[in-house]
XYZ file of C-alpha atoms in Angstrom:
140
model
C 17.546 9.412 -3.240
C 17.149 9.724 0.020
C 14.214 10.722 2.458
C 15.674 12.462 4.958
C 18.087 15.411 4.428
C 21.164 14.964 5.921
C 20.755 18.253 7.415
C 20.273 17.757 11.101
C 18.217 20.829 11.734
C 15.876 19.622 8.878
C 13.273 22.731 9.389
C 11.438 22.840 6.037
C 9.356 20.885 3.687
C 10.727 18.938 0.909
C 9.376 17.461 -2.057
C 10.839 14.655 -4.361
C 9.571 13.022 -7.117
C 10.240 9.119 -7.391
C 9.552 8.375 -10.728
C 6.023 6.570 -11.852
C 3.249 8.346 -9.461
C 5.505 8.296 -6.424
C 6.438 11.144 -3.878
C 8.283 11.469 -1.063
C 7.677 14.077 1.600
C 10.150 15.096 4.301
C 8.425 17.559 6.908
C 9.719 19.922 9.026
C 11.043 17.867 12.023
C 12.302 15.056 9.858
C 9.017 12.673 9.315
C 9.143 11.017 6.249
C 5.827 10.609 4.081
C 5.960 8.608 0.623
C 2.941 8.609 -1.460
C 1.998 5.870 -3.820
C 5.856 4.360 -3.962
C 6.679 2.340 -6.848
C 10.140 0.995 -7.382
C 9.344 -1.726 -10.170
C 11.263 -0.926 -13.674
C 8.914 0.302 -16.306
C 9.905 -0.466 -19.989
C 13.230 -1.032 -18.399
C 13.677 2.027 -16.564
C 14.091 2.154 -12.926
C 13.340 5.208 -11.035
C 13.775 4.094 -7.507
C 14.843 1.153 -5.337
C 13.096 -0.670 -2.248
C 16.020 1.089 -0.272
C 14.428 4.598 -1.197
C 11.559 3.787 0.777
C 11.880 1.944 3.505
C 12.914 4.592 5.884
C 9.797 6.299 5.668
C 7.528 7.030 8.852
C 4.195 6.839 6.852
C 3.073 5.452 3.761
C -0.054 6.857 2.084
C -1.490 4.435 -0.848
C -4.031 6.510 -2.611
C -5.774 3.291 -5.079
C -5.365 0.013 -6.700
C -4.172 0.732 -10.024
C -0.804 -0.802 -10.065
C 1.619 2.098 -10.616
C 0.485 3.377 -7.228
C 0.079 -0.140 -5.311
C 2.098 -2.822 -6.368
C 5.216 -2.270 -4.486
C 3.218 -1.402 -1.321
C 3.416 -5.087 0.541
C 6.910 -5.673 0.143
C 7.983 -1.769 1.047
C 5.799 -2.289 4.195
C 7.304 -5.586 5.213
C 11.037 -4.117 4.471
C 10.152 -1.013 6.876
C 8.267 0.286 9.847
C 6.213 2.956 8.641
C 2.599 3.220 9.218
C 0.291 2.847 6.371
C -2.842 4.526 5.221
C -4.951 3.266 2.568
C -8.443 2.184 1.526
C -9.925 -0.914 3.496
C -9.498 -3.225 0.348
C -5.938 -2.274 -0.207
C -5.142 -2.704 3.678
C -6.354 -6.280 3.438
C -3.820 -6.858 0.698
C -1.104 -5.177 2.120
C -1.456 -6.843 5.259
C -2.012 -10.175 3.645
C 0.839 -9.684 0.947
C 3.319 -8.036 3.323
C 2.341 -10.578 6.714
C 2.669 -7.497 8.804
C 0.529 -6.680 11.815
C -2.876 -4.853 10.652
C -2.238 -2.214 13.353
C -0.036 -0.890 11.477
C -2.237 -0.372 8.407
C -5.107 2.147 8.556
C -8.127 1.620 6.183
C -9.896 4.792 5.633
C -12.685 6.036 3.618
C -14.517 9.196 2.952
C -14.590 11.732 5.654
C -11.956 9.886 7.909
C -9.386 11.418 9.572
C -6.423 9.415 11.181
C -3.013 10.744 12.603
C -0.186 8.294 12.183
C 3.389 9.502 13.169
C 2.382 12.942 13.996
C 0.945 13.141 10.331
C -2.786 13.924 10.174
C -4.571 12.393 7.266
C -7.985 13.756 6.203
C -9.549 11.620 3.532
C -11.899 13.117 0.544
C -13.564 10.147 -1.335
C -14.027 10.239 -5.169
C -14.294 8.399 -8.158
C -10.753 7.693 -9.962
C -11.145 7.281 -13.649
C -8.894 7.263 -16.289
C -8.542 9.959 -18.955
C -8.943 7.247 -21.483
C -12.672 6.878 -20.325
C -12.853 10.264 -21.777
C -11.123 10.210 -24.846
C -13.876 9.883 -27.244
C -15.955 12.418 -25.638
C -12.666 15.039 -25.704
C -12.243 13.929 -29.223
C -15.373 14.825 -30.085
C -15.623 18.364 -28.956
């Protein structure tokens, strides 16, 4: 799995699913974005490794569920990417990764930040598990 195309004239958007909740996006011009990167094996299955993420330019971490954020500190420590996440996760990532907090942008509803030429606009919402809704779904 590679984040960057081998084509030096990389001129189109490429999206790769890397397992769990993780997606890698290669943008025209070569900027590499990873979303909710996770390489910890699940039930013996390994979908990705740390090396799949370390060359990213931007890491987006959407929220604090383990399958979205547990490997973010190690990935931030291993690479030089800018990180965009919530303020609580910013504190966690900076502390656990031991990196300069200037690389990590804590954002909230309505915020806009640009990192490595990528504009990130934040729309806040309440994330709930579908499990919370099963009783109502089953009753209907």
